[in-house]
XYZ file of C-alpha atoms in Angstrom:
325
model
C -100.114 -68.436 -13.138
C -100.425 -65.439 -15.291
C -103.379 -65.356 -16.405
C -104.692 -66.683 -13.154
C -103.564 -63.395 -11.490
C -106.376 -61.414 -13.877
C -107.909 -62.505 -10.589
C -106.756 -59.078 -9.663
C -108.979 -56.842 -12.014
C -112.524 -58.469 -10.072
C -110.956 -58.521 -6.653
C -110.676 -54.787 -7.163
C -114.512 -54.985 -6.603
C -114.103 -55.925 -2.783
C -111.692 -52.898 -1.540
C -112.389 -49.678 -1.015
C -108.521 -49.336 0.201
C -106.447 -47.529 -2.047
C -103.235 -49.189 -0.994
C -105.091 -52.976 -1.514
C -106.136 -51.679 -4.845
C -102.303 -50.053 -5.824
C -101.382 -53.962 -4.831
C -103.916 -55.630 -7.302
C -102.910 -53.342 -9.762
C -99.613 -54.630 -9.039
C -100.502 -57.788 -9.181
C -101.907 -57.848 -12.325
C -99.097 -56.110 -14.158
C -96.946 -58.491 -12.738
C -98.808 -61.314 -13.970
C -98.706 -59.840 -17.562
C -95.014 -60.263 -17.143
C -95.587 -63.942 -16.576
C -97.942 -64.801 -19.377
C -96.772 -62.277 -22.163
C -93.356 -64.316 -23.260
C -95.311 -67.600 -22.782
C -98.690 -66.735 -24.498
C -96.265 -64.909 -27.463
C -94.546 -68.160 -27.647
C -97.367 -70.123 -27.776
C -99.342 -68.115 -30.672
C -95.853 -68.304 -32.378
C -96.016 -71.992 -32.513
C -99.558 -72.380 -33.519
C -99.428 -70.031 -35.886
C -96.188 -71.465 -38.082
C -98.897 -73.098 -40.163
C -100.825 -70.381 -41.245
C -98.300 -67.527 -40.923
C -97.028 -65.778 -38.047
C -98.023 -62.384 -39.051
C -101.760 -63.746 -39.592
C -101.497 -65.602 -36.416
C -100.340 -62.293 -34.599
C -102.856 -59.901 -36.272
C -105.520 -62.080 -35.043
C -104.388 -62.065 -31.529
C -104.065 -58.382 -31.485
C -107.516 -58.126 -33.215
C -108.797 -59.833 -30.585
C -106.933 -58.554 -28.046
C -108.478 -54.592 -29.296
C -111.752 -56.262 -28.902
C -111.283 -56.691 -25.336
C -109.886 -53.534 -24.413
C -112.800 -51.525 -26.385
C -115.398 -53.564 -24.666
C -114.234 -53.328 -21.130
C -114.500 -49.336 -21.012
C -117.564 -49.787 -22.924
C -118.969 -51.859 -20.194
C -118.132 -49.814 -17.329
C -119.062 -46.482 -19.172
C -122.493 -48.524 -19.775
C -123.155 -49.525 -15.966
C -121.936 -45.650 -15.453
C -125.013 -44.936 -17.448
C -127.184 -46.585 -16.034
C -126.243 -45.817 -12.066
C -126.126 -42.323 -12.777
C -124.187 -39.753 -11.054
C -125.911 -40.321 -7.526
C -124.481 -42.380 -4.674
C -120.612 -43.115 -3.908
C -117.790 -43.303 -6.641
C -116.562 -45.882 -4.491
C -119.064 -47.990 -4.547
C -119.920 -47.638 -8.505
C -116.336 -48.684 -9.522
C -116.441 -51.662 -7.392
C -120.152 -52.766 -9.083
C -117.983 -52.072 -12.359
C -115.503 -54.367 -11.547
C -117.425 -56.928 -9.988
C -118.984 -57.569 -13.467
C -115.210 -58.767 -14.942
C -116.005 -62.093 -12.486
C -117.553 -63.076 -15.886
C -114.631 -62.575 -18.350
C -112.172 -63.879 -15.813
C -114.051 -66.806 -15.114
C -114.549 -67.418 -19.299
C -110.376 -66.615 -19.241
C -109.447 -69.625 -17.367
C -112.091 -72.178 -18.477
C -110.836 -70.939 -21.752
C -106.700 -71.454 -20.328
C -107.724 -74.912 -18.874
C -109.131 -76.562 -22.088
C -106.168 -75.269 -24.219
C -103.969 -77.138 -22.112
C -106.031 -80.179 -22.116
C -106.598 -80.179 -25.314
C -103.147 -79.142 -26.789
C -100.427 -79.599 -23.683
C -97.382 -79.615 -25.519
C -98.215 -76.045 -28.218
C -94.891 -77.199 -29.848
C -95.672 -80.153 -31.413
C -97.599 -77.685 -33.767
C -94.811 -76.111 -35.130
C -92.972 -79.475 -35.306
C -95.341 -80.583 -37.600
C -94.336 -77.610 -40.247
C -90.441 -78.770 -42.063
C -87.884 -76.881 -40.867
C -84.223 -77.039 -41.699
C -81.912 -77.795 -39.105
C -81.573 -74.889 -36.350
C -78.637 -73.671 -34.392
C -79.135 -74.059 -30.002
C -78.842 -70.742 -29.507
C -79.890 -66.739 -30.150
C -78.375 -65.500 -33.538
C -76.857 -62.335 -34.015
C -79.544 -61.346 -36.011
C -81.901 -61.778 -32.945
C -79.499 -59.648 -30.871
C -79.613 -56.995 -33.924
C -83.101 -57.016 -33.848
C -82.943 -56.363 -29.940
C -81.182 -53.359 -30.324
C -83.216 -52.149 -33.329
C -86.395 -52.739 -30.930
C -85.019 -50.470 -28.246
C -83.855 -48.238 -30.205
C -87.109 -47.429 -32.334
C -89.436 -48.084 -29.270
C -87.779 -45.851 -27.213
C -88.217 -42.824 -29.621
C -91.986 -44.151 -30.014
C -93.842 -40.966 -28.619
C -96.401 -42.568 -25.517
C -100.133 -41.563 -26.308
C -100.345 -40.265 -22.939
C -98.003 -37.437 -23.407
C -99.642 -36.942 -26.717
C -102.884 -36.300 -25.362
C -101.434 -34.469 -22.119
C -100.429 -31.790 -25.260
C -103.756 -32.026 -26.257
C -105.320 -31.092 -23.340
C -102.653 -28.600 -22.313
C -102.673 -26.524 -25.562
C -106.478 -26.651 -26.616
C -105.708 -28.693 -29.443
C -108.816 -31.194 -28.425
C -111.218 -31.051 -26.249
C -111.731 -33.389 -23.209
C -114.509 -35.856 -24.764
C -112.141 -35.792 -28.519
C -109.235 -36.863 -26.846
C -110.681 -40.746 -25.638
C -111.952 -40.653 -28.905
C -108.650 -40.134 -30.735
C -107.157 -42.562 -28.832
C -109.941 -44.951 -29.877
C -110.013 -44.123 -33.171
C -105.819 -45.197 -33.020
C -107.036 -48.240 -31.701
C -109.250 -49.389 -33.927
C -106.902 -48.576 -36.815
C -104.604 -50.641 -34.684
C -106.797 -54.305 -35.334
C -107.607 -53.281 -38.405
C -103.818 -52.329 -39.360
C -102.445 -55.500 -38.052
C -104.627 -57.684 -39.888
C -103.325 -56.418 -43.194
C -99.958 -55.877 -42.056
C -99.479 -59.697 -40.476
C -101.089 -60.921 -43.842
C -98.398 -59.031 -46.037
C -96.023 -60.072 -43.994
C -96.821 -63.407 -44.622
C -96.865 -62.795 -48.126
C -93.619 -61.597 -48.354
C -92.107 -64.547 -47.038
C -94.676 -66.963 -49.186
C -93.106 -65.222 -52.226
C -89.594 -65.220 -51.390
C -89.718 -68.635 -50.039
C -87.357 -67.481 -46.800
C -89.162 -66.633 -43.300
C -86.872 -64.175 -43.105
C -87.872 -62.054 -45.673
C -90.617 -60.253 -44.085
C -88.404 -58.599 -41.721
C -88.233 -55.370 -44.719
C -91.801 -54.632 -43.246
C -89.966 -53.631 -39.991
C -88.496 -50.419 -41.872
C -91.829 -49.137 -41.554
C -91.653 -48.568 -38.028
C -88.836 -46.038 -37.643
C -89.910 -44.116 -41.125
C -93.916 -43.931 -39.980
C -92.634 -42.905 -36.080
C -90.957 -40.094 -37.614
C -93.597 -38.093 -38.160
C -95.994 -38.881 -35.163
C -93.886 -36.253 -32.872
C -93.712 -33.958 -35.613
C -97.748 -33.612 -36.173
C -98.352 -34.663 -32.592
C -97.082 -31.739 -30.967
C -98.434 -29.087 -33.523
C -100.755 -26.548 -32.419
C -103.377 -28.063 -35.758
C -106.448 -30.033 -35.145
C -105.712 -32.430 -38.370
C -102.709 -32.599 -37.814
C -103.502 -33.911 -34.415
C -106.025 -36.594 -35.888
C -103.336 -37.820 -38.347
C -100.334 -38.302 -36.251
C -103.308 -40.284 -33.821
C -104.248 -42.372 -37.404
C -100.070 -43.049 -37.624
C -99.727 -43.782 -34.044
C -102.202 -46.641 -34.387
C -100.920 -48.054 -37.411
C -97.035 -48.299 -35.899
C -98.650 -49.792 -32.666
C -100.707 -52.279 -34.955
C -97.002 -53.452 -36.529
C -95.395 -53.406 -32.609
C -98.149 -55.867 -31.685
C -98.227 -58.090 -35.091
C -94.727 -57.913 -37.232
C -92.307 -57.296 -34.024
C -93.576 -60.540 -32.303
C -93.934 -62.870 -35.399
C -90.680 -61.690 -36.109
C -88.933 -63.357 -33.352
C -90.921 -66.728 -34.578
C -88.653 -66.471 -37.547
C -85.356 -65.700 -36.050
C -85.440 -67.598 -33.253
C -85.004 -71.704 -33.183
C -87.881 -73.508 -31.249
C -85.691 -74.735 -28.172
C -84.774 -70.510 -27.572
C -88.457 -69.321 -28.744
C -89.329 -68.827 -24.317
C -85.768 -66.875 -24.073
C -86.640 -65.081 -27.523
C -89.633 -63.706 -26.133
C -88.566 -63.121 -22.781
C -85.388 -60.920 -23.692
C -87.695 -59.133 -26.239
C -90.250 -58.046 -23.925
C -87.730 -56.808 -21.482
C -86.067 -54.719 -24.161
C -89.461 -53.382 -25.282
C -90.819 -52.637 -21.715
C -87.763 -51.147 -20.806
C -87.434 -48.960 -23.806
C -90.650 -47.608 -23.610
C -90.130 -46.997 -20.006
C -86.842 -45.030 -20.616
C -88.442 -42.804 -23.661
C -91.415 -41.750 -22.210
C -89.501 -40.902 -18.658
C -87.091 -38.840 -20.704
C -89.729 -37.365 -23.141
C -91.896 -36.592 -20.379
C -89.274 -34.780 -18.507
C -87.989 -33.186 -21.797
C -91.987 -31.852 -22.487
C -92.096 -29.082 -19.668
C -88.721 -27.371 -20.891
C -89.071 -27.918 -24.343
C -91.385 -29.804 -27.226
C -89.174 -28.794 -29.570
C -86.533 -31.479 -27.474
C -89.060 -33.924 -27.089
C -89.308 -33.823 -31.416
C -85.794 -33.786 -31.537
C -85.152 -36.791 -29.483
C -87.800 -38.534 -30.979
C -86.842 -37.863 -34.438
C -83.217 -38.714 -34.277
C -83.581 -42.021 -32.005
C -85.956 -43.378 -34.993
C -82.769 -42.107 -37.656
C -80.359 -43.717 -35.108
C -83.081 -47.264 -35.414
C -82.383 -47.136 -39.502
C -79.178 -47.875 -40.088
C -79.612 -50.725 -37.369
C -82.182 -52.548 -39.391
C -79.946 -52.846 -42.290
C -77.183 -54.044 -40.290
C -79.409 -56.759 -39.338
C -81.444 -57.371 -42.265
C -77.925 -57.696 -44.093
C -77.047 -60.207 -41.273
C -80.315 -62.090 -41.385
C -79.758 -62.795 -45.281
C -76.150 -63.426 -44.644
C -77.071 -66.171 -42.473
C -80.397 -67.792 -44.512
């Protein structure tokens, strides 16, 4: 069901209604609620036996891929249409053309489930010493540590808002920075999820990769910091940091919950950690974004201390997690 409302994204091709698009737009994100927890759950499975982290940083490899190509494609139609005739009516030949990815989506949906209905057998096939029936209080550690440092994790768009606002970049530099942090993303999170991976190879305990996580809060630090300068390279480096924190939010925050979480609770695991990430970047980028047009120097503050605040937190849990193993 979630990935068969993607539907959404092509149907966008047949309106011209702003209200019928604001619903497929709804639509959509609402069926990335569905299918995030459950795909997350099921790359965690087939991934216990080649690593986690590798099995992550693929997915969000591929997963940059995607979202490169699809503004590529549209810019490219943009192109070649020109500027004459209707807006209207060039978005709609834009999004007409994701029929085709769509399409290749489910065929692709349908013969993982025919070939492999039951993901979970994969990870049963890996030993594994007996695990509790429930959500440790490591997990619930690591729940708050996730709010806590995603919620003073600055949002791109009020990063390039200052941008624009202050004359820092110019209107074609600022897509590019952003794409730029993207591609340093897949790139990050393929050596990231392979370290991580390594950690836990050498220490012979899946929960030893977890000390990667300390990363986050000490490399978010400084995004606000450079971010809201008035300094052109000091713009393009906090862009090159944002990208590497998001590539260890997308690879070593979800393979983490593979490792603290038993198989029977992995659906819950990712479901609770989701919601805590969705609604923690929700709440810091409402309050940062309210905090921006009386004062940056706030928005730094707020930033900085919630990622002090997320330090402390991780040791409480990492001291837990060892407790425990």
């Amino acid at each position: 069901m979630g990935y068969g409302m993607l539907v959404s994204v092509p149907l966008l091709s047949l309106t011209g209604v702003w209200q019928v698009a604001a619903l497929f737009i709804i639509m959509e994100r609402f069926g990335k609620a569905l299918r995030a927890p459950a795909r997350d759950t099921i790359v965690s499975q087939a991934s216990k036996q080649v690593g986690t982290g590798l099995g992550f940083a693929i997915s969000e490899v591929m997963d940059q891929i995607g979202a490169l190509a699809g503004p590529l494609i549209l810019s490219g139609l943009f192109l070649v249409i020109g500027n004459t005739g209707n807006e209207i009516a060039k978005y709609q030949k834009g999004y007409s053309l994701f029929w085709i990815p769509f399409i290749l989506v489910m065929a692709c949906v349908t013969f993982a489930f025919i070939k492999v209905p039951n993901p979970e057998k994969l990870e049963m096939a890996v030993k594994r010493a007996p695990e509790p029936d429930k959500l440790s209080k490591t997990f619930w550690l690591y729940a708050v540590f996730t709010f806590i440092t995603t919620m003073g994790f600055v949002n791109f768009a009020l990063i390039g808002y200052h941008f624009k606002a202050n004359n820092v970049l110019s209107d074609a530099q600022i897509p590019l920075f952003y794409a730029v942090a993207m591609a340093l993303d897949g790139v990050a999170a393929w050596f990231i999820g392979t370290y991580y991976d390594r950690i836990k190879k050498r220490s012979n305990n899946e929960k030893a990769g977890l000390s990667v996580l300390l990363a986050i809060p000490l490399f978010s630090i400084f995004i606000p910091i450079l971010a809201f300068s008035l300094d052109f390279i000091f713009a393009l480096i906090s862009a090159l940091i944002w990208g590497i924190v998001m590539g260890i939010h997308e690879t070593i925050m979800k393979s983490a919950i593979a490792d603290l979480t038993p198989i029977k609770r992995r659906g819950t695991g990712y479901g609770v950690f989701n919601t805590v990430y969705g609604l923690a970047m929700f709440i810091g980028s409402a309050v940062m974004g309210l905090l921006y047009d009386r004062s940056i120097a706030a928005v730094i503050a707020v930033a900085v201390v919630l990622q002090i605040l997320a330090v402390p937190v991780f040791f409480l849990m990492k001291k837990e997690a060892f407790v425990v193993s």
